[in-house]
């Protein structure tokens, strides 16, 4: 255990280049370990797991904390709970019931970018960068960006946090690892990721406290106008936080007890979403738990990895059966490129190629609950809206005013997404026209409009399924004709 600079705080760090093991026996985070790992590697490398695949050229989409000077080159970030927007900080606020002698444990986890560069010797004996290399054993290697897991454990007595905020360093050190391959070498380089976490506590009532955990990228970008791929070398990737401790239990932010709903609404998280971890039903009222997972992906309370899932496919939102079938159908050449791209891709292919029939049969899924489907009739709210979910809100009839024009279902708009601090895919939609499908009020008080893009051949199908693009009001420009919402 090493002191991290925060009074009373201690830290332990996973070995770079290795999977993070569940730490010591009695680790309170073990029960959320599988879900936390799925968050850590969500989107790390996507099917078909090849470097040449277009979807693997724009990577790291969740929980990316970049140097502030790079993120705010075009202005301050717009706060929200979505961790798919680039930021330079994350903030988790939550309620906790605790005894006076309670002790809080905080685990900060992220990936550190690792540039894998293949090098071959020239006639002068000096090594030069190359795109590919075949080792003496015939194994192919490709230059590619990998990432290694990094985590820091922090511990403070609650009484100490009540006396004032405590800050601890959660930085990842630079490193260079070289692997000799006979015909050349592979050099893996990691740059210094500078970051710190600040934890504060506030007493709200006897036995009830509000916690605030804020992790910031403390680095300086050498060039605030550098491409995102360069800035990522100093970033925290897939950053998320786990909270636990002794003598305390966390209150659900999505379904708090009735007596604490007003207090829960006062908690303002940014670029992350806190949910209860572990199995449901461990607390007396079912709305509290001993572990909190604050992730850059919106999850329900008590998320679990499906028991039918035999291993990580780096896409927890995908259906394992379909993804496994697609992976099985890759050609030998495609599989060879995937194996040369990344060791994790090679392990996925090995698992798929050797999967027993009975394991594959289990991927077909299971029905865990049955509920009658609501009939859709003319004028009824769509299937993706739950009646009574939020009193007074209606996505299909609500409007929001932009430049003096009310926008709602049926309004015509032009898309002007921010190119910094927004989803990376939005850059492909700049200047496109679209139709508003619904107006959503988020749990953090912000507003997003769901739209279908014009000239998209699948627009009607997306609308039928309820799959949309989402934008903030300041990213939309009302068009001159047909801007009035449909009655």
C-alpha positions as semicolon CSV with decimal commas, in nm:
position;residue;x (nm);y (nm);z (nm)
1;X;0,000;0,000;0,000
2;X;0,130;0,342;-0,095
3;X;0,029;0,686;0,026
4;X;-0,129;0,888;-0,256
5;X;-0,093;1,231;-0,106
6;X;-0,443;1,267;0,037
7;X;-0,450;1,266;0,414
8;X;-0,583;0,930;0,529
9;X;-0,606;0,801;0,169
10;X;-0,428;0,487;0,052
11;X;-0,399;0,331;-0,291
12;X;-0,321;0,002;-0,461
13;X;-0,252;-0,023;-0,832
14;X;-0,295;-0,311;-1,076
15;X;0,008;-0,428;-1,269
16;X;0,018;-0,260;-1,613
17;X;-0,051;-0,488;-1,905
18;X;-0,245;-0,740;-1,697
19;X;-0,610;-0,792;-1,624
20;X;-0,712;-0,639;-1,292
21;X;-0,757;-0,921;-1,040
22;X;-1,020;-0,900;-0,771
23;X;-0,808;-0,762;-0,492
24;X;-0,784;-0,901;-0,143
25;X;-1,022;-1,147;0,017
26;X;-1,327;-0,972;0,153
27;X;-1,314;-0,715;-0,124
28;X;-1,656;-0,544;-0,120
29;X;-1,630;-0,472;-0,493
30;X;-1,614;-0,840;-0,594
31;X;-1,991;-0,860;-0,638
32;X;-1,984;-0,592;-0,909
33;X;-1,653;-0,701;-1,063
34;X;-1,796;-0,860;-1,379
35;X;-2,018;-0,560;-1,456
36;X;-1,736;-0,313;-1,381
37;X;-1,507;-0,503;-1,618
38;X;-1,775;-0,495;-1,888
39;X;-1,789;-0,117;-1,844
40;X;-1,408;-0,093;-1,855
41;X;-1,382;-0,276;-2,187
42;X;-1,709;-0,167;-2,352
43;X;-1,615;-0,081;-2,711
44;X;-1,245;-0,159;-2,656
45;X;-1,243;-0,343;-2,991
46;X;-1,554;-0,424;-3,192
47;X;-1,652;-0,699;-3,435
48;X;-1,495;-0,793;-3,674
49;X;-1,201;-0,717;-3,438
50;X;-0,973;-0,612;-3,724
51;X;-0,757;-0,299;-3,742
52;X;-0,885;-0,229;-4,094
53;X;-1,249;-0,224;-3,982
54;X;-1,397;0,127;-4,002
55;X;-1,562;0,098;-3,660
56;X;-1,221;0,035;-3,499
57;X;-1,072;0,358;-3,634
58;X;-1,272;0,583;-3,400
59;X;-1,238;0,424;-3,058
60;X;-1,283;0,498;-2,687
61;X;-1,638;0,631;-2,670
62;X;-1,727;0,609;-2,301
63;X;-1,584;0,775;-1,993
64;X;-1,305;0,956;-2,177
65;X;-1,140;1,223;-1,959
66;X;-0,898;1,432;-2,168
67;X;-0,678;1,727;-2,071
68;X;-0,895;2,030;-1,999
69;X;-0,705;2,254;-2,241
70;X;-0,791;2,018;-2,527
71;X;-1,156;1,963;-2,430
72;X;-1,232;2,333;-2,385
73;X;-1,047;2,460;-2,691
74;X;-1,389;2,550;-2,836
75;X;-1,555;2,647;-2,508
76;X;-1,672;2,486;-2,184
77;X;-1,832;2,143;-2,191
78;X;-2,207;2,107;-2,146
79;X;-2,275;1,895;-1,839
80;X;-2,493;1,588;-1,863
81;X;-2,507;1,234;-1,732
82;X;-2,392;1,085;-2,061
83;X;-2,040;0,949;-2,043
84;X;-2,025;0,919;-2,421
85;X;-1,929;1,288;-2,442
86;X;-1,562;1,380;-2,401
87;X;-1,492;1,575;-2,083
88;X;-1,203;1,653;-1,850
89;X;-1,381;1,548;-1,531
90;X;-1,646;1,317;-1,386
91;X;-1,858;1,394;-1,082
92;X;-2,061;1,146;-0,880
93;X;-2,303;1,272;-0,615
94;X;-2,507;1,027;-0,408
95;X;-2,682;0,979;-0,077
96;X;-2,549;0,744;0,188
97;X;-2,684;0,629;0,522
98;X;-2,393;0,587;0,758
99;X;-2,288;0,546;1,117
100;X;-2,060;0,811;1,272
101;X;-1,762;0,572;1,259
102;X;-1,821;0,467;0,897
103;X;-1,527;0,427;0,658
104;X;-1,560;0,499;0,286
105;X;-1,374;0,307;0,017
106;X;-1,339;0,455;-0,334
107;X;-1,198;0,266;-0,630
108;X;-1,115;0,466;-0,943
109;X;-1,069;0,254;-1,257
110;X;-0,974;0,339;-1,614
111;X;-0,773;0,228;-1,914
112;X;-0,441;0,387;-2,009
113;X;-0,371;0,408;-2,382
114;X;-0,078;0,197;-2,499
115;X;0,063;0,251;-2,846
116;X;0,185;-0,078;-2,994
117;X;0,439;0,010;-3,260
118;X;0,601;-0,250;-3,483
119;X;0,962;-0,163;-3,573
120;X;1,205;-0,320;-3,820
121;X;1,582;-0,261;-3,851
122;X;1,721;-0,069;-4,147
123;X;2,050;-0,123;-4,322
124;X;2,215;0,109;-4,069
125;X;2,089;-0,106;-3,784
126;X;1,848;0,164;-3,662
127;X;1,489;0,060;-3,593
128;X;1,215;0,233;-3,789
129;X;0,834;0,225;-3,750
130;X;0,648;-0,029;-3,964
131;X;0,285;-0,127;-4,008
132;X;0,333;-0,502;-3,974
133;X;0,586;-0,766;-3,881
134;X;0,598;-1,144;-3,882
135;X;0,795;-1,300;-3,600
136;X;1,028;-1,596;-3,627
137;X;0,746;-1,823;-3,512
138;X;0,525;-1,703;-3,799
139;X;0,298;-1,493;-3,578
140;X;0,189;-1,165;-3,739
141;X;0,191;-0,836;-3,549
142;X;0,027;-0,505;-3,649
143;X;0,085;-0,156;-3,511
144;X;-0,226;-0,066;-3,312
145;X;-0,347;0,121;-3,004
146;X;-0,400;-0,109;-2,706
147;X;-0,490;-0,012;-2,350
148;X;-0,396;-0,142;-2,007
149;X;-0,618;-0,132;-1,696
150;X;-0,531;0,092;-1,404
151;X;-0,707;0,130;-1,071
152;X;-0,649;0,308;-0,743
153;X;-0,811;0,234;-0,407
154;X;-0,872;0,522;-0,166
155;X;-0,994;0,494;0,193
156;X;-1,108;0,764;0,435
157;X;-1,311;0,769;0,757
158;X;-1,639;0,955;0,702
159;X;-1,559;1,183;0,997
160;X;-1,245;1,301;0,817
161;X;-1,436;1,379;0,498
162;X;-1,687;1,585;0,697
163;X;-1,402;1,809;0,810
164;X;-1,322;1,898;0,449
165;X;-1,261;1,754;0,100
166;X;-0,971;1,514;0,053
167;X;-0,774;1,482;-0,272
168;X;-0,559;1,193;-0,386
169;X;-0,353;1,135;-0,700
170;X;-0,481;0,866;-0,934
171;X;-0,221;0,916;-1,208
172;X;-0,081;0,638;-1,427
173;X;0,296;0,652;-1,489
174;X;0,464;0,644;-1,831
175;X;0,635;0,328;-1,948
176;X;0,809;0,168;-2,246
177;X;0,809;-0,211;-2,298
178;X;1,005;-0,378;-2,577
179;X;0,946;-0,727;-2,716
180;X;1,219;-0,865;-2,944
181;X;1,091;-1,078;-3,233
182;X;1,403;-1,166;-3,429
183;X;1,302;-0,994;-3,754
184;X;1,216;-0,681;-3,560
185;X;1,051;-0,575;-3,238
186;X;0,730;-0,448;-3,088
187;X;0,754;-0,138;-2,868
188;X;0,465;-0,050;-2,638
189;X;0,462;0,306;-2,506
190;X;0,238;0,460;-2,242
191;X;0,244;0,832;-2,168
192;X;0,197;0,988;-1,827
193;X;-0,173;1,022;-1,741
194;X;-0,207;1,288;-1,473
195;X;-0,526;1,275;-1,268
196;X;-0,660;1,324;-0,919
197;X;-0,978;1,241;-0,730
198;X;-1,142;1,463;-0,468
199;X;-1,394;1,324;-0,219
200;X;-1,622;1,537;0,000
201;X;-1,906;1,461;0,242
202;X;-2,192;1,676;0,370
203;X;-2,429;1,592;0,655
204;X;-2,795;1,634;0,557
205;X;-2,966;1,482;0,862
206;X;-2,889;1,239;1,141
207;X;-2,739;0,934;0,971
208;X;-2,783;1,076;0,618
209;X;-2,501;1,225;0,411
210;X;-2,432;1,341;0,058
211;X;-2,105;1,227;-0,101
212;X;-1,931;1,393;-0,393
213;X;-1,653;1,213;-0,581
214;X;-1,486;1,411;-0,857
215;X;-1,210;1,274;-1,081
216;X;-1,023;1,518;-1,306
217;X;-0,765;1,489;-1,580
218;X;-0,493;1,718;-1,446
219;X;-0,271;1,704;-1,755
220;X;-0,189;1,977;-2,005
221;X;-0,231;1,904;-2,375
222;X;0,087;2,005;-2,566
223;X;-0,138;2,115;-2,853
224;X;-0,502;2,203;-2,783
225;X;-0,575;2,167;-3,157
226;X;-0,414;1,826;-3,195
227;X;-0,626;1,541;-3,335
228;X;-0,826;1,345;-3,078
229;X;-0,606;1,039;-3,135
230;X;-0,306;1,233;-3,001
231;X;-0,494;1,375;-2,703
232;X;-0,608;1,025;-2,604
233;X;-0,250;0,938;-2,509
234;X;-0,296;1,150;-2,196
235;X;-0,656;1,048;-2,128
236;X;-0,839;0,832;-1,878
237;X;-1,040;0,587;-2,091
238;X;-1,363;0,419;-1,974
239;X;-1,320;0,592;-1,638
240;X;-1,562;0,485;-1,366
241;X;-1,587;0,475;-0,988
242;X;-1,686;0,214;-0,730
243;X;-1,794;0,308;-0,377
244;X;-1,828;0,084;-0,073
245;X;-1,721;0,084;0,290
246;X;-1,796;-0,022;0,644
247;X;-2,095;0,103;0,838
248;X;-2,276;0,259;0,543
249;X;-2,527;0,186;0,267
250;X;-2,599;0,382;-0,050
251;X;-2,940;0,515;-0,153
252;X;-3,068;0,446;-0,504
253;X;-3,062;0,752;-0,728
254;X;-3,310;0,602;-0,975
255;X;-3,561;0,461;-0,727
256;X;-3,499;0,621;-0,385
257;X;-3,728;0,564;-0,087
258;X;-4,023;0,805;-0,091
259;X;-3,888;0,998;0,207
260;X;-3,558;1,065;0,027
261;X;-3,676;1,145;-0,326
262;X;-3,635;1,519;-0,281
263;X;-3,283;1,470;-0,141
264;X;-3,193;1,235;-0,426
265;X;-3,300;1,492;-0,687
266;X;-3,054;1,733;-0,529
267;X;-2,760;1,509;-0,624
268;X;-2,600;1,625;-0,950
269;X;-2,372;1,377;-1,123
270;X;-2,187;1,472;-1,441
271;X;-2,068;1,245;-1,724
272;X;-2,142;0,940;-1,513
273;X;-2,447;0,764;-1,369
274;X;-2,448;0,602;-1,020
275;X;-2,646;0,281;-0,960
276;X;-2,664;0,028;-0,679
277;X;-2,442;-0,275;-0,734
278;X;-2,470;-0,637;-0,630
279;X;-2,784;-0,851;-0,603
280;X;-3,114;-0,675;-0,536
281;X;-3,305;-0,718;-0,214
282;X;-3,017;-0,704;0,032
283;X;-3,151;-0,396;0,211
284;X;-3,464;-0,360;0,419
285;X;-3,644;-0,129;0,175
286;X;-3,484;-0,257;-0,147
287;X;-3,373;0,097;-0,240
288;X;-3,034;0,088;-0,069
289;X;-2,726;-0,125;-0,106
290;X;-2,367;-0,172;0,016
291;X;-2,198;-0,094;-0,317
292;X;-2,236;0,184;-0,573
293;X;-2,116;0,167;-0,935
294;X;-2,087;0,506;-1,107
295;X;-2,041;0,431;-1,477
296;X;-2,022;0,636;-1,798
297;X;-2,294;0,407;-1,935
298;X;-2,651;0,440;-1,806
299;X;-2,739;0,118;-1,623
300;X;-3,025;0,005;-1,396
301;X;-2,979;-0,062;-1,028
302;X;-2,820;-0,401;-0,959
303;X;-2,690;-0,468;-1,312
304;X;-2,575;-0,822;-1,377
305;X;-2,391;-1,000;-1,657
306;X;-2,624;-1,261;-1,807
307;X;-2,523;-1,609;-1,684
308;X;-2,554;-1,739;-2,041
309;X;-2,268;-1,510;-2,155
310;X;-1,947;-1,720;-2,165
311;X;-1,701;-1,431;-2,204
312;X;-1,639;-1,072;-2,297
313;X;-1,706;-0,962;-2,657
314;X;-1,628;-0,594;-2,581
315;X;-1,987;-0,500;-2,660
316;X;-2,216;-0,550;-2,362
317;X;-2,504;-0,392;-2,557
318;X;-2,489;-0,657;-2,830
319;X;-2,658;-0,998;-2,839
320;X;-2,397;-1,266;-2,769
321;X;-2,556;-1,525;-2,997
322;X;-2,556;-1,298;-3,304
323;X;-2,207;-1,165;-3,236
324;X;-2,067;-1,513;-3,182
325;X;-2,226;-1,641;-3,505
326;X;-2,078;-1,349;-3,698
327;X;-1,736;-1,413;-3,548
328;X;-1,756;-1,780;-3,643
329;X;-1,819;-1,678;-4,005
330;X;-1,507;-1,463;-4,040
331;X;-1,275;-1,590;-4,314
332;X;-0,934;-1,732;-4,227
333;X;-0,774;-1,414;-4,360
334;X;-1,000;-1,194;-4,145
335;X;-0,928;-1,403;-3,836
336;X;-0,554;-1,381;-3,903
337;X;-0,575;-1,000;-3,919
338;X;-0,781;-0,987;-3,599
339;X;-0,527;-1,202;-3,415
340;X;-0,246;-0,976;-3,535
341;X;-0,441;-0,666;-3,430
342;X;-0,475;-0,728;-3,057
343;X;-0,419;-1,012;-2,806
344;X;-0,770;-0,965;-2,669
345;X;-0,914;-1,019;-3,016
346;X;-0,709;-1,337;-3,044
347;X;-0,857;-1,465;-2,716
348;X;-1,211;-1,394;-2,839
349;X;-1,145;-1,593;-3,158
350;X;-0,992;-1,881;-2,959
351;X;-1,298;-1,894;-2,733
352;X;-1,542;-1,883;-3,024
353;X;-1,352;-2,144;-3,227
354;X;-1,346;-2,389;-2,934
355;X;-1,693;-2,321;-2,792
356;X;-1,874;-2,647;-2,702
357;X;-2,218;-2,695;-2,862
358;X;-2,397;-2,689;-2,526
359;X;-2,242;-2,348;-2,440
360;X;-2,343;-2,206;-2,778
361;X;-2,697;-2,342;-2,731
362;X;-2,724;-2,142;-2,407
363;X;-2,658;-1,821;-2,599
364;X;-3,006;-1,845;-2,746
365;X;-3,119;-1,666;-2,432
366;X;-3,373;-1,705;-2,157
367;X;-3,704;-1,545;-2,061
368;X;-3,668;-1,400;-1,712
369;X;-4,003;-1,222;-1,690
370;X;-4,324;-1,194;-1,887
371;X;-4,541;-0,885;-1,918
372;X;-4,829;-0,815;-2,159
373;X;-4,737;-0,591;-2,448
374;X;-4,932;-0,266;-2,457
375;X;-5,145;-0,229;-2,769
376;X;-5,061;0,068;-2,990
377;X;-5,364;0,253;-3,115
378;X;-5,397;0,571;-3,314
379;X;-5,302;0,867;-3,095
380;X;-5,156;0,648;-2,817
381;X;-4,810;0,708;-2,678
382;X;-4,545;0,489;-2,845
383;X;-4,430;0,161;-2,693
384;X;-4,104;0,308;-2,565
385;X;-4,290;0,552;-2,339
386;X;-4,415;0,416;-2,006
387;X;-4,743;0,570;-1,894
388;X;-4,704;0,730;-1,553
389;X;-4,325;0,705;-1,560
390;X;-4,293;1,081;-1,517
391;X;-4,607;1,272;-1,427
392;X;-4,669;1,570;-1,653
393;X;-4,416;1,470;-1,920
394;X;-4,504;1,346;-2,267
395;X;-4,224;1,303;-2,525
396;X;-4,465;1,315;-2,820
397;X;-4,648;1,635;-2,720
398;X;-4,389;1,832;-2,520
399;X;-4,200;2,114;-2,692
400;X;-3,883;2,313;-2,632
401;X;-3,820;2,663;-2,767
402;X;-3,513;2,720;-2,986
403;X;-3,447;3,065;-3,135
404;X;-3,806;3,159;-3,055
405;X;-3,949;2,855;-3,235
406;X;-4,124;2,572;-3,044
407;X;-3,980;2,236;-3,149
408;X;-4,166;1,912;-3,095
409;X;-4,275;1,599;-3,276
410;X;-4,279;1,665;-3,650
411;X;-4,060;1,978;-3,641
412;X;-3,796;2,012;-3,912
413;X;-3,443;2,101;-3,801
414;X;-3,084;2,125;-3,919
415;X;-2,819;1,946;-3,712
416;X;-2,525;2,149;-3,579
417;X;-2,364;1,922;-3,315
418;X;-2,066;2,042;-3,116
419;X;-1,751;1,879;-3,247
420;X;-1,588;1,886;-2,903
421;X;-1,751;1,730;-2,600
422;X;-2,006;1,537;-2,808
423;X;-2,043;1,186;-2,947
424;X;-1,771;1,121;-3,203
425;X;-2,026;0,993;-3,458
426;X;-2,199;1,332;-3,461
427;X;-1,932;1,473;-3,690
428;X;-2,090;1,279;-3,975
429;X;-2,424;1,456;-3,925
430;X;-2,313;1,819;-3,932
431;X;-2,542;2,018;-4,161
432;X;-2,787;1,734;-4,222
433;X;-3,160;1,796;-4,191
434;X;-3,388;1,589;-3,972
435;X;-3,734;1,555;-3,821
436;X;-3,799;1,566;-3,446
437;X;-3,962;1,249;-3,313
438;X;-3,984;1,331;-2,942
439;X;-3,868;1,564;-2,665
440;X;-3,711;1,396;-2,362
441;X;-3,648;1,547;-2,018
442;X;-3,346;1,372;-1,866
443;X;-3,315;1,278;-1,501
444;X;-3,053;1,551;-1,455
445;X;-3,294;1,821;-1,573
446;X;-3,150;1,862;-1,923
447;X;-3,348;1,820;-2,246
448;X;-3,268;1,613;-2,554
449;X;-3,460;1,585;-2,880
450;X;-3,485;1,254;-3,062
451;X;-3,460;1,294;-3,439
452;X;-3,462;1,086;-3,756
453;X;-3,219;1,202;-4,023
454;X;-3,349;1,289;-4,369
455;X;-3,226;1,077;-4,660
456;X;-3,162;0,787;-4,425
457;X;-3,313;0,485;-4,604
458;X;-3,375;0,321;-4,268
459;X;-3,538;0,627;-4,107
460;X;-3,889;0,478;-4,113
461;X;-3,762;0,152;-3,965
462;X;-3,567;0,338;-3,693
463;X;-3,879;0,535;-3,607
464;X;-4,085;0,219;-3,584
465;X;-3,831;0,060;-3,347
466;X;-3,779;0,380;-3,151
467;X;-3,409;0,412;-3,241
468;X;-3,309;0,776;-3,284
469;X;-3,024;1,024;-3,279
470;X;-3,035;1,255;-2,976
471;X;-2,929;1,622;-2,963
472;X;-2,945;1,909;-2,718
473;X;-3,161;2,209;-2,816
474;X;-2,853;2,428;-2,877
475;X;-2,736;2,179;-3,141
476;X;-3,049;2,223;-3,354
477;X;-3,149;2,497;-3,596
478;X;-3,521;2,530;-3,676
479;X;-3,588;2,524;-4,050
480;X;-3,796;2,790;-4,220
481;X;-4,077;2,559;-4,331
482;X;-4,278;2,316;-4,125
483;X;-4,117;2,399;-3,793
484;X;-4,443;2,398;-3,601
485;X;-4,492;2,075;-3,404
486;X;-4,763;1,845;-3,525
487;X;-5,093;1,869;-3,334
